[in-house]
Short mmCIF file of C-alpha atoms in Angstrom, two decimals:
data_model
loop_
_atom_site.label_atom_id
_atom_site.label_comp_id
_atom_site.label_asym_id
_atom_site.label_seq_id
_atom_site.Cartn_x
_atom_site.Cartn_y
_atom_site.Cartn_z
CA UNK K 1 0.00 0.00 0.00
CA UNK K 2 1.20 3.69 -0.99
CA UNK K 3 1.82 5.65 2.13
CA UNK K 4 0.21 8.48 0.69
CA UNK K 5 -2.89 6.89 -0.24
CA UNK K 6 -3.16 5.58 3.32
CA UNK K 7 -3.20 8.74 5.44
CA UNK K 8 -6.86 9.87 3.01
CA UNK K 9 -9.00 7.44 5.19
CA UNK K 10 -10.01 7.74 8.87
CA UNK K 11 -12.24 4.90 10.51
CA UNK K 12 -15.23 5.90 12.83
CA UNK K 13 -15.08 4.02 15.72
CA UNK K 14 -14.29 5.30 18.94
CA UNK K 15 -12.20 4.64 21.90
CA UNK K 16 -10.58 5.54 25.29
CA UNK K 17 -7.25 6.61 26.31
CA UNK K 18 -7.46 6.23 30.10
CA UNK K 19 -4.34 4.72 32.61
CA UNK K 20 -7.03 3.22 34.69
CA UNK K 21 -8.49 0.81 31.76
CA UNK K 22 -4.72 0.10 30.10
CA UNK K 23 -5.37 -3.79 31.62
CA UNK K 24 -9.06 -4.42 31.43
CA UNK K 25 -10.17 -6.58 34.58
CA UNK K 26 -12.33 -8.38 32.19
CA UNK K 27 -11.13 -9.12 28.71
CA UNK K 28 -10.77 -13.07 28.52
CA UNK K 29 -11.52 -14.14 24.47
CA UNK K 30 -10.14 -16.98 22.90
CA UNK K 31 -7.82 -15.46 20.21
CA UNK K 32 -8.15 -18.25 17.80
CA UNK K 33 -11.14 -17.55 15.06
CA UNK K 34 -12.29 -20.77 13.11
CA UNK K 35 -12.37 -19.12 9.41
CA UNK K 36 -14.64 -21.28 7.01
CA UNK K 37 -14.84 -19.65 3.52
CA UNK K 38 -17.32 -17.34 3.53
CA UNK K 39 -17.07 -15.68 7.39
CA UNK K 40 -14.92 -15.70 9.99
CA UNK K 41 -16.06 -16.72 13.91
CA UNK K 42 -14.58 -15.51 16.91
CA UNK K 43 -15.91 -17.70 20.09
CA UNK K 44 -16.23 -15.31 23.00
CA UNK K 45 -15.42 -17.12 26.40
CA UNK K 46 -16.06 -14.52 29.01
CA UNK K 47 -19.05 -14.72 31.06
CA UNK K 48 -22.01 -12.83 29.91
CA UNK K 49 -22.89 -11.35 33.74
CA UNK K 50 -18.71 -10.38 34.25
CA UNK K 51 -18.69 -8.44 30.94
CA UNK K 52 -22.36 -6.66 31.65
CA UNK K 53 -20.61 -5.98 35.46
CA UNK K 54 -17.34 -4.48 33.76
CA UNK K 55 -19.34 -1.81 31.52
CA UNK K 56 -19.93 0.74 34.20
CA UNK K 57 -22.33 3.84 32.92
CA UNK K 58 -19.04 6.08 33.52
CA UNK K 59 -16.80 3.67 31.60
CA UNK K 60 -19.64 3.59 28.80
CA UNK K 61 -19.46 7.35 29.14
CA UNK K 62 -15.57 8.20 28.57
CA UNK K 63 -15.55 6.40 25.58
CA UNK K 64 -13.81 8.70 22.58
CA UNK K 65 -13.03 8.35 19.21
CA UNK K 66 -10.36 5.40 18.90
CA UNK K 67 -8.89 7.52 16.20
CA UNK K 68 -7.46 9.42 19.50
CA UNK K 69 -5.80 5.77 20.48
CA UNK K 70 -3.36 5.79 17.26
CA UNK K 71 -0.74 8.71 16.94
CA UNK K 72 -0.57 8.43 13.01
CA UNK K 73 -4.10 8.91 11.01
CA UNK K 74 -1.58 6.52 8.53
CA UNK K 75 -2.41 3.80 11.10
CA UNK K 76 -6.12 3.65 10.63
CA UNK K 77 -5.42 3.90 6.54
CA UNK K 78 -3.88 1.08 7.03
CA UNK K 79 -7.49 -0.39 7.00
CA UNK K 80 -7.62 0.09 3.04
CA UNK K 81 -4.26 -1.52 2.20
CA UNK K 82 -5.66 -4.04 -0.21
CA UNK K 83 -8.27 -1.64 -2.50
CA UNK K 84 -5.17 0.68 -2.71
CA UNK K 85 -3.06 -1.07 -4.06
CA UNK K 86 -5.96 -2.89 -6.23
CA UNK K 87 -9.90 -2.44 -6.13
CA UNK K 88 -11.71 -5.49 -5.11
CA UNK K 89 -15.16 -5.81 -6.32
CA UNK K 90 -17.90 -6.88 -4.34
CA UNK K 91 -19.80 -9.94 -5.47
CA UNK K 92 -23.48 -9.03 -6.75
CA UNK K 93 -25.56 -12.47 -5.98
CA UNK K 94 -29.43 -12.25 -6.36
CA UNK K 95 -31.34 -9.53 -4.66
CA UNK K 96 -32.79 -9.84 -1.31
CA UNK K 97 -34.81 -8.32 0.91
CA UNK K 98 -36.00 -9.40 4.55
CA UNK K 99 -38.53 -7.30 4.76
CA UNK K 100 -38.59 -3.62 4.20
CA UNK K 101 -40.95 -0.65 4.67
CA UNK K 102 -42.56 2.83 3.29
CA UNK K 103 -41.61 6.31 2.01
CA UNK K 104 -39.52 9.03 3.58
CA UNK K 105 -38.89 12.82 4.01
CA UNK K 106 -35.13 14.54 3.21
CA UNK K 107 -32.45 15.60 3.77
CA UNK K 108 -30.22 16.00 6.57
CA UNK K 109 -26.42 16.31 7.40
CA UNK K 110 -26.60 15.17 10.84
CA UNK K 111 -28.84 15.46 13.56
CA UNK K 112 -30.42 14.28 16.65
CA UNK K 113 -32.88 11.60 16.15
CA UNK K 114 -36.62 12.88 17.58
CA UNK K 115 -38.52 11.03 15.28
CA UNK K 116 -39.47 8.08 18.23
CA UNK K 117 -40.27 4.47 16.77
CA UNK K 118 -38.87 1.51 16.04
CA UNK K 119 -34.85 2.48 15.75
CA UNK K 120 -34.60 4.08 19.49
CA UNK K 121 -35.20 0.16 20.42
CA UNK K 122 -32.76 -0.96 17.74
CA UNK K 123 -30.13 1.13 16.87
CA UNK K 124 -27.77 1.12 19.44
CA UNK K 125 -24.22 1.70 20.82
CA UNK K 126 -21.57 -1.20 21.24
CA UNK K 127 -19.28 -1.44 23.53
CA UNK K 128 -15.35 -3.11 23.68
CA UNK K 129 -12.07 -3.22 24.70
CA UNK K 130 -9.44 -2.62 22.14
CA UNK K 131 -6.16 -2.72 22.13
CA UNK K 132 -5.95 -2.47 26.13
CA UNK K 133 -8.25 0.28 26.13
CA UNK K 134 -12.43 0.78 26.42
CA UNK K 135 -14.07 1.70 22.81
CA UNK K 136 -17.31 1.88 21.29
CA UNK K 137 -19.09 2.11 17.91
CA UNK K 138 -22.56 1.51 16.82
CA UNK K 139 -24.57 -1.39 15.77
CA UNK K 140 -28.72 -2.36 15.13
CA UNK K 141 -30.71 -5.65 15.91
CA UNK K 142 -31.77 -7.05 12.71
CA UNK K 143 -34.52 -9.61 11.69
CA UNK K 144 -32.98 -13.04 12.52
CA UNK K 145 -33.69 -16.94 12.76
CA UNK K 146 -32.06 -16.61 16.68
CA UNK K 147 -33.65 -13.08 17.45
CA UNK K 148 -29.79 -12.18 18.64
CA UNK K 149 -28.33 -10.47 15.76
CA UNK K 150 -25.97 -7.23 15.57
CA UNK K 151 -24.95 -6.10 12.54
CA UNK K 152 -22.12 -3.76 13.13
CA UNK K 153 -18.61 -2.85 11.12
CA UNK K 154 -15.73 -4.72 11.03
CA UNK K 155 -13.56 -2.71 12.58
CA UNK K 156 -16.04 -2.81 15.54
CA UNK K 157 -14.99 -6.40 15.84
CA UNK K 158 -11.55 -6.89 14.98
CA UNK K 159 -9.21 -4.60 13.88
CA UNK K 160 -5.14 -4.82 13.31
CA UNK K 161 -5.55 -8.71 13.75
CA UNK K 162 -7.16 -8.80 16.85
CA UNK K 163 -10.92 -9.49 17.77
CA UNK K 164 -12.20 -6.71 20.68
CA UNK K 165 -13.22 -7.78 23.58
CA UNK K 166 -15.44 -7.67 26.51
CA UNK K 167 -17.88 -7.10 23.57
CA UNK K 168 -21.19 -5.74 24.54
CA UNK K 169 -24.75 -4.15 22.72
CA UNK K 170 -26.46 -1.21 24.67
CA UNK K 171 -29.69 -0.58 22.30
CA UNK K 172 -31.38 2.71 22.91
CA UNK K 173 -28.03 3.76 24.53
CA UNK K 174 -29.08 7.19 26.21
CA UNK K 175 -26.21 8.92 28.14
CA UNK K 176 -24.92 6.11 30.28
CA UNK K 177 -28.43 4.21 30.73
CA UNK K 178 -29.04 1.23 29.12
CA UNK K 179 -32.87 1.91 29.34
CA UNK K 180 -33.19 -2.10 26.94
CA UNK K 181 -30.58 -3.65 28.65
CA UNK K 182 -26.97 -4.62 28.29
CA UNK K 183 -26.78 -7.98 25.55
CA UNK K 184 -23.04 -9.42 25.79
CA UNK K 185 -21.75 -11.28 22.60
CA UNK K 186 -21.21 -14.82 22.57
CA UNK K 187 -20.10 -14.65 19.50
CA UNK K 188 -18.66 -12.13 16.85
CA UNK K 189 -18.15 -12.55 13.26
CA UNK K 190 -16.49 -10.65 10.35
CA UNK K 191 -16.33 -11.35 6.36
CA UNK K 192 -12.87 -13.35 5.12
CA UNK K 193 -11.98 -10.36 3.28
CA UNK K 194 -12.10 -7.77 6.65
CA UNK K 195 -10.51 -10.79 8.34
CA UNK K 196 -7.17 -11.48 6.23
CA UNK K 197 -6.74 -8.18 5.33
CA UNK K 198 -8.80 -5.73 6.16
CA UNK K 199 -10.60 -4.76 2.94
CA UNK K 200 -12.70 -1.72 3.49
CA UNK K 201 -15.25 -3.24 0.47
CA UNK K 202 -15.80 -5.80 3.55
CA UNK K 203 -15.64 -3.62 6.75
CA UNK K 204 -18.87 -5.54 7.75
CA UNK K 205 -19.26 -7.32 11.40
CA UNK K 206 -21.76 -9.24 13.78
CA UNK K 207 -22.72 -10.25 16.80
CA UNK K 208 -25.23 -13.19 18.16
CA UNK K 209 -25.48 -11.87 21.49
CA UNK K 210 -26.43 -14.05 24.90
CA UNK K 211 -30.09 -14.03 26.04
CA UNK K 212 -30.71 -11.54 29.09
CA UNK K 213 -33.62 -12.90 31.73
CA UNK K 214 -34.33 -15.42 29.19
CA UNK K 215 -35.42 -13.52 27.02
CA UNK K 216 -33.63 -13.07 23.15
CA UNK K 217 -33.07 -9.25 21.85
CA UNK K 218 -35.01 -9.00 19.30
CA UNK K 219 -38.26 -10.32 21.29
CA UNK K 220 -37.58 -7.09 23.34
CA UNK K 221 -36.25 -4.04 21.19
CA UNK K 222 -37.96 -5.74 17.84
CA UNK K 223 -35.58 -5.98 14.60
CA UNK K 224 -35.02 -4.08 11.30
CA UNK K 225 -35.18 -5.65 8.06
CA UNK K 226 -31.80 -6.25 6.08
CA UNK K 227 -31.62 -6.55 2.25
CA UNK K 228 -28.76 -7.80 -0.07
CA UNK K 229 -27.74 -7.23 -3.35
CA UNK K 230 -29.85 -4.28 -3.92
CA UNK K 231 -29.19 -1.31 -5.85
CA UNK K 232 -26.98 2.01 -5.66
CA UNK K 233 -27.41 5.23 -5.67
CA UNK K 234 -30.68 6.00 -3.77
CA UNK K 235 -32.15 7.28 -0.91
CA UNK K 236 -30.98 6.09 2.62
CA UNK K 237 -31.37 7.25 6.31
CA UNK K 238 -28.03 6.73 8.20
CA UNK K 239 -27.78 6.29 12.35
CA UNK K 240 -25.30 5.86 14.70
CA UNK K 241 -23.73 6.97 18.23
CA UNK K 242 -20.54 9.91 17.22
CA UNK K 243 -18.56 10.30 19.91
CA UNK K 244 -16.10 13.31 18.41
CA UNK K 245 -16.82 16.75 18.41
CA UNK K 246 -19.32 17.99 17.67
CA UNK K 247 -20.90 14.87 19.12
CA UNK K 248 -20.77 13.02 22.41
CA UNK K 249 -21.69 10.05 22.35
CA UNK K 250 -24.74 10.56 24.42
CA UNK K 251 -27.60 10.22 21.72
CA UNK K 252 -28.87 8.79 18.39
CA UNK K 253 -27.94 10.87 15.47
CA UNK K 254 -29.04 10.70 11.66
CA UNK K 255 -28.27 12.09 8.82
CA UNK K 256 -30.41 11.48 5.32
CA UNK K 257 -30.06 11.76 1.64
CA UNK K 258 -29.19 10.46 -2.06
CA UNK K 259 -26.58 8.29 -1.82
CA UNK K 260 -23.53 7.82 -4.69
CA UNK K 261 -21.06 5.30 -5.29
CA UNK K 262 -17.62 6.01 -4.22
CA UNK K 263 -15.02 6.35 -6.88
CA UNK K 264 -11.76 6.59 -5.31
CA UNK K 265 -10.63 3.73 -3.12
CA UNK K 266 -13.89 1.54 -2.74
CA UNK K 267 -17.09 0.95 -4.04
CA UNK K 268 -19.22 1.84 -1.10
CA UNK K 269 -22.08 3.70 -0.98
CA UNK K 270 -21.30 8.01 0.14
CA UNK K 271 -23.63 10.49 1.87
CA UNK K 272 -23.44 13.67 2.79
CA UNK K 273 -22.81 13.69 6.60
CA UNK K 274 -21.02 14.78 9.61
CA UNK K 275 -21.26 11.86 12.06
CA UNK K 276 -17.69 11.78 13.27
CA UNK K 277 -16.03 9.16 15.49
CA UNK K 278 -18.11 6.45 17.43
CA UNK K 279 -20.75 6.33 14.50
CA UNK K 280 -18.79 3.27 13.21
CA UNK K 281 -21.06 0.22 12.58
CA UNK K 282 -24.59 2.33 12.78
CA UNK K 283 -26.98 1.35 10.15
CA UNK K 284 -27.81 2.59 6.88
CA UNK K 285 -31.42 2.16 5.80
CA UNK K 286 -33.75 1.76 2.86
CA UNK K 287 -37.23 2.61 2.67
CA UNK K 288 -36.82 4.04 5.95
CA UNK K 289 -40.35 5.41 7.11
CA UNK K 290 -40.31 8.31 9.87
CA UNK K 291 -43.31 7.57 11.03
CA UNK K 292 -42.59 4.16 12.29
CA UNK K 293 -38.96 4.20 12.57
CA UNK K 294 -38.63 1.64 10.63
CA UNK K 295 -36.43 0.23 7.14
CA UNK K 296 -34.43 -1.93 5.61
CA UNK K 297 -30.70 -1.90 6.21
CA UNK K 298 -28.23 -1.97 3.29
CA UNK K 299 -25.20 -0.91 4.87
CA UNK K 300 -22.91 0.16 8.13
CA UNK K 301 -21.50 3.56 8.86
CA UNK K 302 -17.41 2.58 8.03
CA UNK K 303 -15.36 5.20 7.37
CA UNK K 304 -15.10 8.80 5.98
CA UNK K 305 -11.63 10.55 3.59
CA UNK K 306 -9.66 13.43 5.46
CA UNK K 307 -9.68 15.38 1.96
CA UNK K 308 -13.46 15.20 2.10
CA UNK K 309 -15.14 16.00 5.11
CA UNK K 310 -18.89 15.95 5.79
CA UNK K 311 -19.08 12.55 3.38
CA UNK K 312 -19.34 8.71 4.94
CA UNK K 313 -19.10 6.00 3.52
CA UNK K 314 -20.44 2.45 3.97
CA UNK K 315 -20.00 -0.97 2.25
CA UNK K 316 -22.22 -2.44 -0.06
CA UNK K 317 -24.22 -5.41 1.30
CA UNK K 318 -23.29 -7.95 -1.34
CA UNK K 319 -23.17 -12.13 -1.16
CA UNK K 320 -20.44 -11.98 1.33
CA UNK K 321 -22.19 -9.42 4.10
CA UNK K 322 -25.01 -12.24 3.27
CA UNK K 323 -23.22 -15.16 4.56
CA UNK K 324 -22.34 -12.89 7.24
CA UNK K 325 -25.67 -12.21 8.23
CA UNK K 326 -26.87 -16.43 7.96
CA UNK K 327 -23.71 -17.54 9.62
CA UNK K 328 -24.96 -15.39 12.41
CA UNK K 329 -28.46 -15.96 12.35
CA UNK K 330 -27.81 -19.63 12.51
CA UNK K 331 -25.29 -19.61 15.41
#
């Protein structure tokens, strides 16, 4: 990869630099990921209750971008090593759709989310340790055959060739309450292509998260639909939890608008919008309806170019975000 091309892209996750969380109390994962062709697994060992005990509402609420973790915005390029040096195109398999809703209103940049419905209960911000230190992004519950699916991005599951740990969803997230509940992982996944080398065309991740009072997440917060292999450049509604200035961290932004294709390094979708740091892994939607709060997602808030500001960008769901998303609705 070409040094220069790797200082244009900053991820949008978020993290911590704290002295008091440089060795987690609580960050046991077995390292080894069992990679079958079409996703990669990483078994989480950690008990559900001692990683729910470990995120602390102040922990949850010093989280800051992780960008801040890395002294060299050429460190989080690093991410698109493998479409610099070559794009990689995305596989376009038969169109899906699981199921999807209504019309919608435009546009916005980014905003606070007022609307009420269905994506305060789903939407929601995730929780992790990486790299020694407490981080978050953003992920949604999605329709699944286990009721226990997070879609989120990649790099909000592994990133430089380790999985995160201590790995836990906080739907609704709302300033330190968890007003849902806390859902720990049992299991996270990523596509082959994030995996091995970090493609951004691939920055897609999951988690199947553990049951809380017997009861699965989706029977409580409800799910979104999720569609594949669907088309580009159109509308979308984009959410997600930025934790960098402007933003806090604190509440449920969105931003709106025609998408286009990118043309430079990837072949993600691009909006116009601000969400900064911590919006990482949020959920991009089709057909969203206001009234309801309710859509279809296509894609993951992933990353956004330093040269361009107020743009993000988010992979295109194609076959292998679909394995993805049955691996994980199987486990």
């Amino acid at each position: 990869m070409k040094r220069g091309i790797s200082r244009t892209v900053t991820l949008l996750a978020a993290g911590l630099v704290a002295t008091a969380l440089s060795t987690p109390a609580i960050a046991e994962v077995r390292q080894a990921s069992s990679s079958a062709d079409d996703v990669a697994i990483n078994q989480i060992a950690t008990a559900a209750d001692e990683v729910t005990a470990y995120w602390t509402p102040e922990r949850m609420r010093e989280a800051v971008p992780m960008d801040l973790l890395l002294a060299d915005v050429a460190d989080v390029g690093a991410a698109a090593s493998s479409v610099a040096e070559g794009r990689s195109e995305v596989a376009r398999g038969v169109e899906r759709t699981v199921p999807g809703v209504g019309p919608r209103a435009f546009p916005t940049t980014g905003a606070p989310w007022d609307g009420g419905g269905e994506v305060v209960e789903t939407a929601g911000r995730v929780f992790f340790n990486f790299d020694g230190n407490a981080s978050s992004c953003s992920g949604n519950a999605v329709t699944s055959g286990n009721k226990s699916v997070v879609i989120t991005a990649g790099h909000c599951v592994k990133y430089q060739g380790s999985w995160h740990t201590d790995w836990i969803f906080v739907p609704g997230y709302d300033d330190g309450q968890a007003p849902y509940g806390e859902w720990p992982a049992r299991l996270t996944l990523t596509t082959p292509q994030w995996e091995q080398s970090e493609d951004m065309n691939y920055d897609v991740g999951a988690a199947v998260v553990s049951q809380v009072d017997g009861q699965s997440l989706t029977d409580v917060v409800g799910a979104q639909g999720i569609a594949f292999n669907q088309g580009r450049n159109l509308d979308m509604y984009t959410f997600g939890y930025p934790a960098a200035d402007p933003y806090d961290g604190s509440t449920l932004i969105h931003c709106s608008g025609s998408t286009i294709t990118d043309f430079l390094l990837t072949d993600d979708h691009g909006m116009n919008c601000d969400m900064t740091g911590g919006s990482s892994g949020g959920p991009w939607f089709l057909d969203f309806d206001e009234s309801t709060g309710t859509g279809t997602q296509a894609s993951v808030n992933s990353f956004g170019y330093v040269f361009l500001p107020g743009y993000m960008f988010g992979p295109y769901f194609g076959s292998e975000a679909e394995a993805l998303y049955d691996a994980a609705q199987t486990a």
